[in-house]
């Protein structure tokens, strides 16, 4: 293993395949043997681990810099993963061969799919995770990732150099300076930590700077970012107290049992590591008027809640619930923190009351009458970097090759305060930033997931074009093409692209996705080809109530749309050729889902085509909206475009306040640019033709 | 700039320039108005957020009135998209398309009723050699609003066709590399101006009865959708109150009924495509027929000093202040007029015996419609001595007129214009006909989508039906973003940990 002077402890990943990561020397560095990587990832949270492993999967020699190696995979926030919308994101991260879904399948203690009865498009895969197992499994995975090196250390500053002329941005990042003064060079740098973001922890009226114990916030880094002109906003969030498990009277509470069988998060797993009967239950209890009373009587002791600045529309804390929706009972989920953990996480009870009042309030709640608070809840206020400063590939507009993931939208390094929303977002951004940092090194075009391709695309597009004034939450209602972007088909949507365009997907996963895609297509066309009269279907499958009013023959695919029919009953009725499609459980289930949405998907496809057309119209990256003369735009529109820097006409048209006229003008600009480029590229002969055509037009004018 | 710009856009046509030129000129004037049909609040070109109606640029075929608003000799209606040829065949009831890029005279008729609409020049431009690069058809019809409206509605009834969004023709032309840059420069300014005018028009329109209705429906639907979405996104993590879904269901069903009733009503109203009704009533020998003749500028009724000369209701289509109007002369004061009218006439009679009273009632519907508006006109003002006392001050608002000298006619016309504008929309601010075709298209689309709302089955599918339905309504009222939905969710429910 390998140590470098003054650089703290290095934990080398397995070096089985790659060359040694230090060899290249930097010409502008006086120190010999300055280490040089393709990609540096700062921060070992959810975004950092996904980013680092994604970059390594893409073939980049990657360095993960974290405060402490033994905190990698630490999930100090609520102990669950997934949920409605968030489960979709996890499936998509998995489709790009990300870590977290696989690790959740090895570490969960309670697996449950939400929204079971509301339709497969909105199923929410979710699990309670054992903290210890998750951390163990994550560290094992990280430390065994080829091409990935992990080092302990705090980053103090960025090394900035002259920008590349062919890209926008005022400078280029070429490495980092650590707190001890040593330097590490890299082609791309991904920033995922938030400790420099002036976090404050709030309990009652007390307020103190946040940050992990003993860690000094990296003031240099924060100052550098500020000097570079990054725009910062401020957000608030909070966390509930933790309760001793043995102090709760579960016997009088509603018990929620896990699914049987468990549905795994990862496409590569058929089952999870633990049997349903060995999993832990969750419990449900409710608040009551006494809780309201304690909140209302103590508002003067609660500075976090008193300040109304930028409070999100939703209710993150029990205080805001009571204030906005008085006289109601609010749910509290009691979630286990792990197989052998003594703690219970009361989801729904985020609060910032003074510590002594927290226990008083909790003991008013049914089942918690004798509850012991082990750690009080608290609020956090923090700066975030305005996401409109980054491109959809998560590279910053200002600094070339600097990528942000995680903290850009109010997702902080304070995992303690974050919930599963933040986790899903961080992972999604992490994997995209990792892929793009790597592609940037190899000078390949960026890997951008469109709104039409995935929840990841919606998330990043919303953030980068609209910005955010509250921590962004991934609701399925934000997704226009919800029926097409389902958890079941994330592999078809993203694995194939991830393999071809990004190179972040293993051969094995790719082949599996290909097989699934062709089997589905074949299955659907077979189901379309089988046609009987409705009376014959009635005889074949008596339990289904097919309307006999239609005299037209009915396709097997249409029969499969009925709720009571699945592939098994259909294959029983028409064994040939349908029997073979029931052998693979997943295939059979997915065929059923495809049938359910078939009629609507046709229309969505048309709409998707329209959006994609807009997105194909790229806006030049180096366009200076404030000064450009060839485009007639109002000042207001110029400023909006300047700030958000949309990459396509589609994105520009989604920015509020950008008018149709402005879009037409932009279109015109794109066209001119394209023509100029085409003219430059084409042979002199065509060039002549173009000029002639131009002359002709001029004459006519 | 627009005229100049139009010329080079279809170079292959140059050979036919002699024939086509005047048509091209018209086409030109209109290349902008694809912008006209757009409501300003949805100023995004991309329809992504109103995930309902088909996106521009997709396979849909679009149509729009391409020439200017108001009255003109010839109006050009243009379609673009794969179903253009189909639409042309359906409207001309022909199996074959006319020869490409040649003007042909065809009888257009309504595909639903078979009713003839107009004899028109039609031009068939198969893609890619067309303005947009897609299959295009131009209908050069007679410019009367009735004809234009008839053709637009007929096009709207062809499956696969929908009214164009602002700038959509231009954008398609762009996407297909058909527009040269100078043209676009001018277009953008015009689209901008039109968008402004549209915004103002929409504001005004939204004050009207229909706007009021649409907004109410859109609100209902947005709320219902928000509640269904809340049930999907939060139903199992947070506690929503009982019956969220049931309530949404009730509201959607009620909306369906209201929309259905409105659309049936609107179809009845189509009989009025030829114009609003203005009915002239009044006591015998008040000079009703004289007024009708004065307004229509031709002797429609036989006039005589004898009371009771007109025995039947005579109807004549006239153009009043730019509005198509069906003017009816009636035989004396008929039964069934409202108490207001009778009272007005009574007072008028009492006040000055020698003044004849004419009541013009203006209504979009039949004369017996309760929503009709009344204008009290006192005729024979020439008999009023200049020094003598005027009509009594307690008369309802009225106009003085002399059919004999024409005095007071301008005032009457102005008053009529105002009344008609209130009924039909003001043609100087945008075409009420276009608006009507658009309304009907989207309301029907909304209703169709609602019929797919079945919350007892797959809820994601049911929500999709509501999204599509809402997409149609918000095309009329503006708005329609996801944030609106989220705002309602967070307002109505305590969710989101």
mmCIF file of C-alpha atoms in Angstrom, chain A residues 83-86 112-122 126 256 286 313-317 320-322 324-325 328-333 347-350 419-421 451 461-462 465-466 470 473-483 563 596-597 599-600 604 606-611 613-615 617 630 632 649-650 653-661 663-665 667-669 671-672 675 696-697 700-701, chain B residues 1 4-9 11 14 38 40 42-60 134 166-168 170-185 187-189 191-193 195 225 228-241 456-465 467-468 482-497:
data_model
loop_
_atom_site.group_PDB
_atom_site.id
_atom_site.type_symbol
_atom_site.label_atom_id
_atom_site.label_comp_id
_atom_site.label_asym_id
_atom_site.label_seq_id
_atom_site.Cartn_x
_atom_site.Cartn_y
_atom_site.Cartn_z
ATOM 1 C CA UNK A 83 -40.185 5.947 -1.159
ATOM 2 C CA UNK A 84 -42.557 7.383 -3.728
ATOM 3 C CA UNK A 85 -40.538 9.129 -6.426
ATOM 4 C CA UNK A 86 -37.324 8.433 -4.546
ATOM 5 C CA UNK A 112 -42.040 -2.406 1.492
ATOM 6 C CA UNK A 113 -43.402 -1.124 -1.799
ATOM 7 C CA UNK A 114 -45.659 1.887 -1.269
ATOM 8 C CA UNK A 115 -48.607 2.713 -3.524
ATOM 9 C CA UNK A 116 -49.150 -0.955 -4.349
ATOM 10 C CA UNK A 117 -52.748 -0.426 -5.351
ATOM 11 C CA UNK A 118 -52.257 2.808 -7.245
ATOM 12 C CA UNK A 119 -50.513 1.452 -10.285
ATOM 13 C CA UNK A 120 -47.005 0.280 -11.123
ATOM 14 C CA UNK A 121 -46.059 3.680 -12.579
ATOM 15 C CA UNK A 122 -46.145 5.161 -9.079
ATOM 16 C CA UNK A 126 -38.723 1.630 0.069
ATOM 17 C CA UNK A 256 -46.721 -2.466 9.796
ATOM 18 C CA UNK A 286 -50.351 9.795 16.070
ATOM 19 C CA UNK A 313 -44.320 25.052 1.481
ATOM 20 C CA UNK A 314 -44.396 21.575 2.940
ATOM 21 C CA UNK A 315 -44.267 20.821 6.599
ATOM 22 C CA UNK A 316 -40.852 19.563 7.551
ATOM 23 C CA UNK A 317 -41.274 19.906 11.308
ATOM 24 C CA UNK A 320 -44.977 23.780 11.155
ATOM 25 C CA UNK A 321 -47.580 21.024 10.963
ATOM 26 C CA UNK A 322 -49.253 22.224 14.115
ATOM 27 C CA UNK A 324 -50.476 25.279 9.549
ATOM 28 C CA UNK A 325 -52.876 22.453 10.222
ATOM 29 C CA UNK A 328 -55.420 17.456 13.491
ATOM 30 C CA UNK A 329 -53.747 14.221 14.326
ATOM 31 C CA UNK A 330 -50.424 13.857 12.568
ATOM 32 C CA UNK A 331 -48.773 10.538 11.782
ATOM 33 C CA UNK A 332 -45.582 9.450 13.460
ATOM 34 C CA UNK A 333 -43.785 6.423 12.062
ATOM 35 C CA UNK A 347 -40.343 9.973 11.395
ATOM 36 C CA UNK A 348 -42.655 12.973 11.349
ATOM 37 C CA UNK A 349 -41.383 14.477 14.589
ATOM 38 C CA UNK A 350 -38.631 16.823 13.369
ATOM 39 C CA UNK A 419 -33.942 12.646 4.946
ATOM 40 C CA UNK A 420 -34.430 10.099 2.233
ATOM 41 C CA UNK A 421 -35.280 12.898 -0.184
ATOM 42 C CA UNK A 451 -36.836 14.904 -18.728
ATOM 43 C CA UNK A 461 -33.609 20.047 -15.332
ATOM 44 C CA UNK A 462 -35.885 21.571 -12.687
ATOM 45 C CA UNK A 465 -33.377 25.860 -15.193
ATOM 46 C CA UNK A 466 -35.753 26.924 -12.440
ATOM 47 C CA UNK A 470 -36.863 25.260 -0.808
ATOM 48 C CA UNK A 473 -38.373 17.112 -3.362
ATOM 49 C CA UNK A 474 -38.929 14.556 -6.014
ATOM 50 C CA UNK A 475 -42.692 14.127 -6.334
ATOM 51 C CA UNK A 476 -44.032 11.959 -9.093
ATOM 52 C CA UNK A 477 -46.400 14.801 -9.911
ATOM 53 C CA UNK A 478 -43.454 16.788 -11.234
ATOM 54 C CA UNK A 479 -42.875 14.234 -13.949
ATOM 55 C CA UNK A 480 -44.766 14.904 -17.164
ATOM 56 C CA UNK A 481 -44.145 11.463 -18.576
ATOM 57 C CA UNK A 482 -44.852 9.583 -15.410
ATOM 58 C CA UNK A 483 -46.477 6.664 -17.164
ATOM 59 C CA UNK A 563 -56.920 -6.092 -13.604
ATOM 60 C CA UNK A 596 -51.641 -1.644 -18.619
ATOM 61 C CA UNK A 597 -50.194 1.550 -20.013
ATOM 62 C CA UNK A 599 -52.846 2.934 -24.910
ATOM 63 C CA UNK A 600 -51.585 6.018 -23.106
ATOM 64 C CA UNK A 604 -46.931 10.171 -24.510
ATOM 65 C CA UNK A 606 -45.725 11.715 -29.492
ATOM 66 C CA UNK A 607 -45.366 14.353 -26.846
ATOM 67 C CA UNK A 608 -41.935 13.110 -25.902
ATOM 68 C CA UNK A 609 -40.899 13.487 -29.522
ATOM 69 C CA UNK A 610 -41.924 17.135 -29.432
ATOM 70 C CA UNK A 611 -39.914 17.824 -26.302
ATOM 71 C CA UNK A 613 -37.032 18.087 -30.830
ATOM 72 C CA UNK A 614 -36.707 21.183 -28.719
ATOM 73 C CA UNK A 615 -33.916 19.631 -26.774
ATOM 74 C CA UNK A 617 -31.714 22.433 -30.669
ATOM 75 C CA UNK A 630 -27.384 39.605 -33.209
ATOM 76 C CA UNK A 632 -33.073 41.022 -30.208
ATOM 77 C CA UNK A 649 -34.173 25.715 -26.838
ATOM 78 C CA UNK A 650 -36.332 23.340 -24.834
ATOM 79 C CA UNK A 653 -38.597 27.846 -23.195
ATOM 80 C CA UNK A 654 -39.177 26.436 -19.713
ATOM 81 C CA UNK A 655 -37.614 29.421 -17.964
ATOM 82 C CA UNK A 656 -40.454 31.547 -16.617
ATOM 83 C CA UNK A 657 -40.539 34.941 -18.327
ATOM 84 C CA UNK A 658 -38.761 33.926 -21.517
ATOM 85 C CA UNK A 659 -41.301 34.840 -24.198
ATOM 86 C CA UNK A 660 -42.173 33.037 -27.424
ATOM 87 C CA UNK A 661 -40.656 35.940 -29.325
ATOM 88 C CA UNK A 663 -37.436 31.819 -28.294
ATOM 89 C CA UNK A 664 -37.900 32.542 -31.988
ATOM 90 C CA UNK A 665 -34.991 34.936 -31.846
ATOM 91 C CA UNK A 667 -33.880 29.797 -32.746
ATOM 92 C CA UNK A 668 -32.720 32.180 -35.374
ATOM 93 C CA UNK A 669 -29.445 32.564 -33.591
ATOM 94 C CA UNK A 671 -29.687 28.494 -37.040
ATOM 95 C CA UNK A 672 -27.152 31.153 -37.983
ATOM 96 C CA UNK A 675 -25.153 27.480 -40.867
ATOM 97 C CA UNK A 696 -30.227 34.926 -54.571
ATOM 98 C CA UNK A 697 -32.074 35.652 -51.383
ATOM 99 C CA UNK A 700 -35.030 39.031 -53.877
ATOM 100 C CA UNK A 701 -35.060 41.052 -50.741
ATOM 101 C CA UNK B 1 -40.474 43.359 -44.291
ATOM 102 C CA UNK B 4 -40.301 40.899 -48.927
ATOM 103 C CA UNK B 5 -39.473 38.046 -46.769
ATOM 104 C CA UNK B 6 -42.109 35.768 -48.078
ATOM 105 C CA UNK B 7 -40.909 35.615 -51.624
ATOM 106 C CA UNK B 8 -37.875 33.445 -51.384
ATOM 107 C CA UNK B 9 -39.364 30.925 -49.105
ATOM 108 C CA UNK B 11 -38.122 28.995 -54.603
ATOM 109 C CA UNK B 14 -40.946 30.805 -58.880
ATOM 110 C CA UNK B 38 -51.933 31.640 -28.203
ATOM 111 C CA UNK B 40 -50.008 34.774 -23.307
ATOM 112 C CA UNK B 42 -48.646 30.097 -21.386
ATOM 113 C CA UNK B 43 -45.897 31.981 -23.032
ATOM 114 C CA UNK B 44 -43.719 28.941 -23.057
ATOM 115 C CA UNK B 45 -43.628 27.408 -26.432
ATOM 116 C CA UNK B 46 -43.008 24.036 -25.080
ATOM 117 C CA UNK B 47 -46.055 22.307 -23.762
ATOM 118 C CA UNK B 48 -44.176 20.136 -21.457
ATOM 119 C CA UNK B 49 -45.714 21.489 -18.314
ATOM 120 C CA UNK B 50 -49.223 21.240 -19.431
ATOM 121 C CA UNK B 51 -48.700 17.625 -20.079
ATOM 122 C CA UNK B 52 -51.937 17.114 -21.767
ATOM 123 C CA UNK B 53 -52.531 18.401 -25.174
ATOM 124 C CA UNK B 54 -50.184 17.249 -27.848
ATOM 125 C CA UNK B 55 -46.843 18.942 -27.997
ATOM 126 C CA UNK B 56 -46.027 21.244 -30.828
ATOM 127 C CA UNK B 57 -43.600 19.766 -33.219
ATOM 128 C CA UNK B 58 -44.887 16.299 -32.672
ATOM 129 C CA UNK B 59 -46.866 14.410 -35.223
ATOM 130 C CA UNK B 60 -49.967 16.536 -34.824
ATOM 131 C CA UNK B 134 -44.286 19.328 -43.806
ATOM 132 C CA UNK B 166 -48.174 30.739 -31.131
ATOM 133 C CA UNK B 167 -45.259 30.622 -33.503
ATOM 134 C CA UNK B 168 -45.792 26.970 -34.212
ATOM 135 C CA UNK B 170 -42.594 29.202 -37.780
ATOM 136 C CA UNK B 171 -40.980 26.755 -35.433
ATOM 137 C CA UNK B 172 -41.812 23.831 -37.629
ATOM 138 C CA UNK B 173 -40.415 25.694 -40.592
ATOM 139 C CA UNK B 174 -37.335 26.304 -38.555
ATOM 140 C CA UNK B 175 -36.962 22.765 -37.430
ATOM 141 C CA UNK B 176 -37.090 21.686 -41.052
ATOM 142 C CA UNK B 177 -34.609 24.293 -42.187
ATOM 143 C CA UNK B 178 -37.167 26.178 -44.213
ATOM 144 C CA UNK B 179 -37.076 29.680 -42.910
ATOM 145 C CA UNK B 180 -34.453 32.151 -43.823
ATOM 146 C CA UNK B 181 -33.127 34.361 -41.155
ATOM 147 C CA UNK B 182 -34.451 37.684 -42.328
ATOM 148 C CA UNK B 183 -37.940 36.365 -42.219
ATOM 149 C CA UNK B 184 -37.549 35.276 -38.694
ATOM 150 C CA UNK B 185 -36.282 38.615 -37.596
ATOM 151 C CA UNK B 187 -41.593 37.397 -37.414
ATOM 152 C CA UNK B 188 -40.219 37.563 -33.951
ATOM 153 C CA UNK B 189 -41.188 41.199 -33.601
ATOM 154 C CA UNK B 191 -45.063 37.497 -32.683
ATOM 155 C CA UNK B 192 -44.028 39.636 -29.811
ATOM 156 C CA UNK B 193 -46.590 42.272 -30.700
ATOM 157 C CA UNK B 195 -48.424 38.056 -27.902
ATOM 158 C CA UNK B 225 -55.921 16.733 -9.945
ATOM 159 C CA UNK B 228 -55.398 12.867 -6.745
ATOM 160 C CA UNK B 229 -51.701 13.678 -7.052
ATOM 161 C CA UNK B 230 -51.481 14.202 -3.316
ATOM 162 C CA UNK B 231 -53.099 10.843 -2.818
ATOM 163 C CA UNK B 232 -50.490 9.262 -5.077
ATOM 164 C CA UNK B 233 -47.452 11.071 -3.725
ATOM 165 C CA UNK B 234 -48.356 11.248 -0.054
ATOM 166 C CA UNK B 235 -51.248 8.911 0.559
ATOM 167 C CA UNK B 236 -49.174 6.261 2.275
ATOM 168 C CA UNK B 237 -46.452 8.274 3.951
ATOM 169 C CA UNK B 238 -48.550 11.040 5.392
ATOM 170 C CA UNK B 239 -52.100 11.016 6.530
ATOM 171 C CA UNK B 240 -54.494 12.705 4.169
ATOM 172 C CA UNK B 241 -58.032 13.094 5.338
ATOM 173 C CA UNK B 456 -61.030 2.720 -9.111
ATOM 174 C CA UNK B 457 -58.496 1.190 -11.496
ATOM 175 C CA UNK B 458 -54.868 2.214 -11.933
ATOM 176 C CA UNK B 459 -54.670 5.600 -10.232
ATOM 177 C CA UNK B 460 -51.676 6.721 -12.273
ATOM 178 C CA UNK B 461 -53.782 6.235 -15.404
ATOM 179 C CA UNK B 462 -56.696 8.107 -13.874
ATOM 180 C CA UNK B 463 -54.417 10.990 -12.948
ATOM 181 C CA UNK B 464 -53.080 11.004 -16.484
ATOM 182 C CA UNK B 465 -56.621 11.475 -17.788
ATOM 183 C CA UNK B 467 -53.671 15.847 -16.573
ATOM 184 C CA UNK B 468 -54.661 15.672 -20.214
ATOM 185 C CA UNK B 482 -46.838 21.710 -11.934
ATOM 186 C CA UNK B 483 -46.080 24.264 -9.268
ATOM 187 C CA UNK B 484 -49.750 25.241 -9.176
ATOM 188 C CA UNK B 485 -50.573 21.639 -8.333
ATOM 189 C CA UNK B 486 -47.924 21.488 -5.658
ATOM 190 C CA UNK B 487 -49.155 24.757 -4.176
ATOM 191 C CA UNK B 488 -52.617 23.284 -3.786
ATOM 192 C CA UNK B 489 -51.264 20.064 -2.345
ATOM 193 C CA UNK B 490 -49.277 21.914 0.281
ATOM 194 C CA UNK B 491 -52.129 24.267 0.987
ATOM 195 C CA UNK B 492 -54.718 21.557 1.471
ATOM 196 C CA UNK B 493 -52.690 18.817 3.076
ATOM 197 C CA UNK B 494 -50.140 18.512 5.785
ATOM 198 C CA UNK B 495 -47.526 16.544 3.936
ATOM 199 C CA UNK B 496 -43.833 16.224 3.331
ATOM 200 C CA UNK B 497 -41.476 15.338 6.095
#
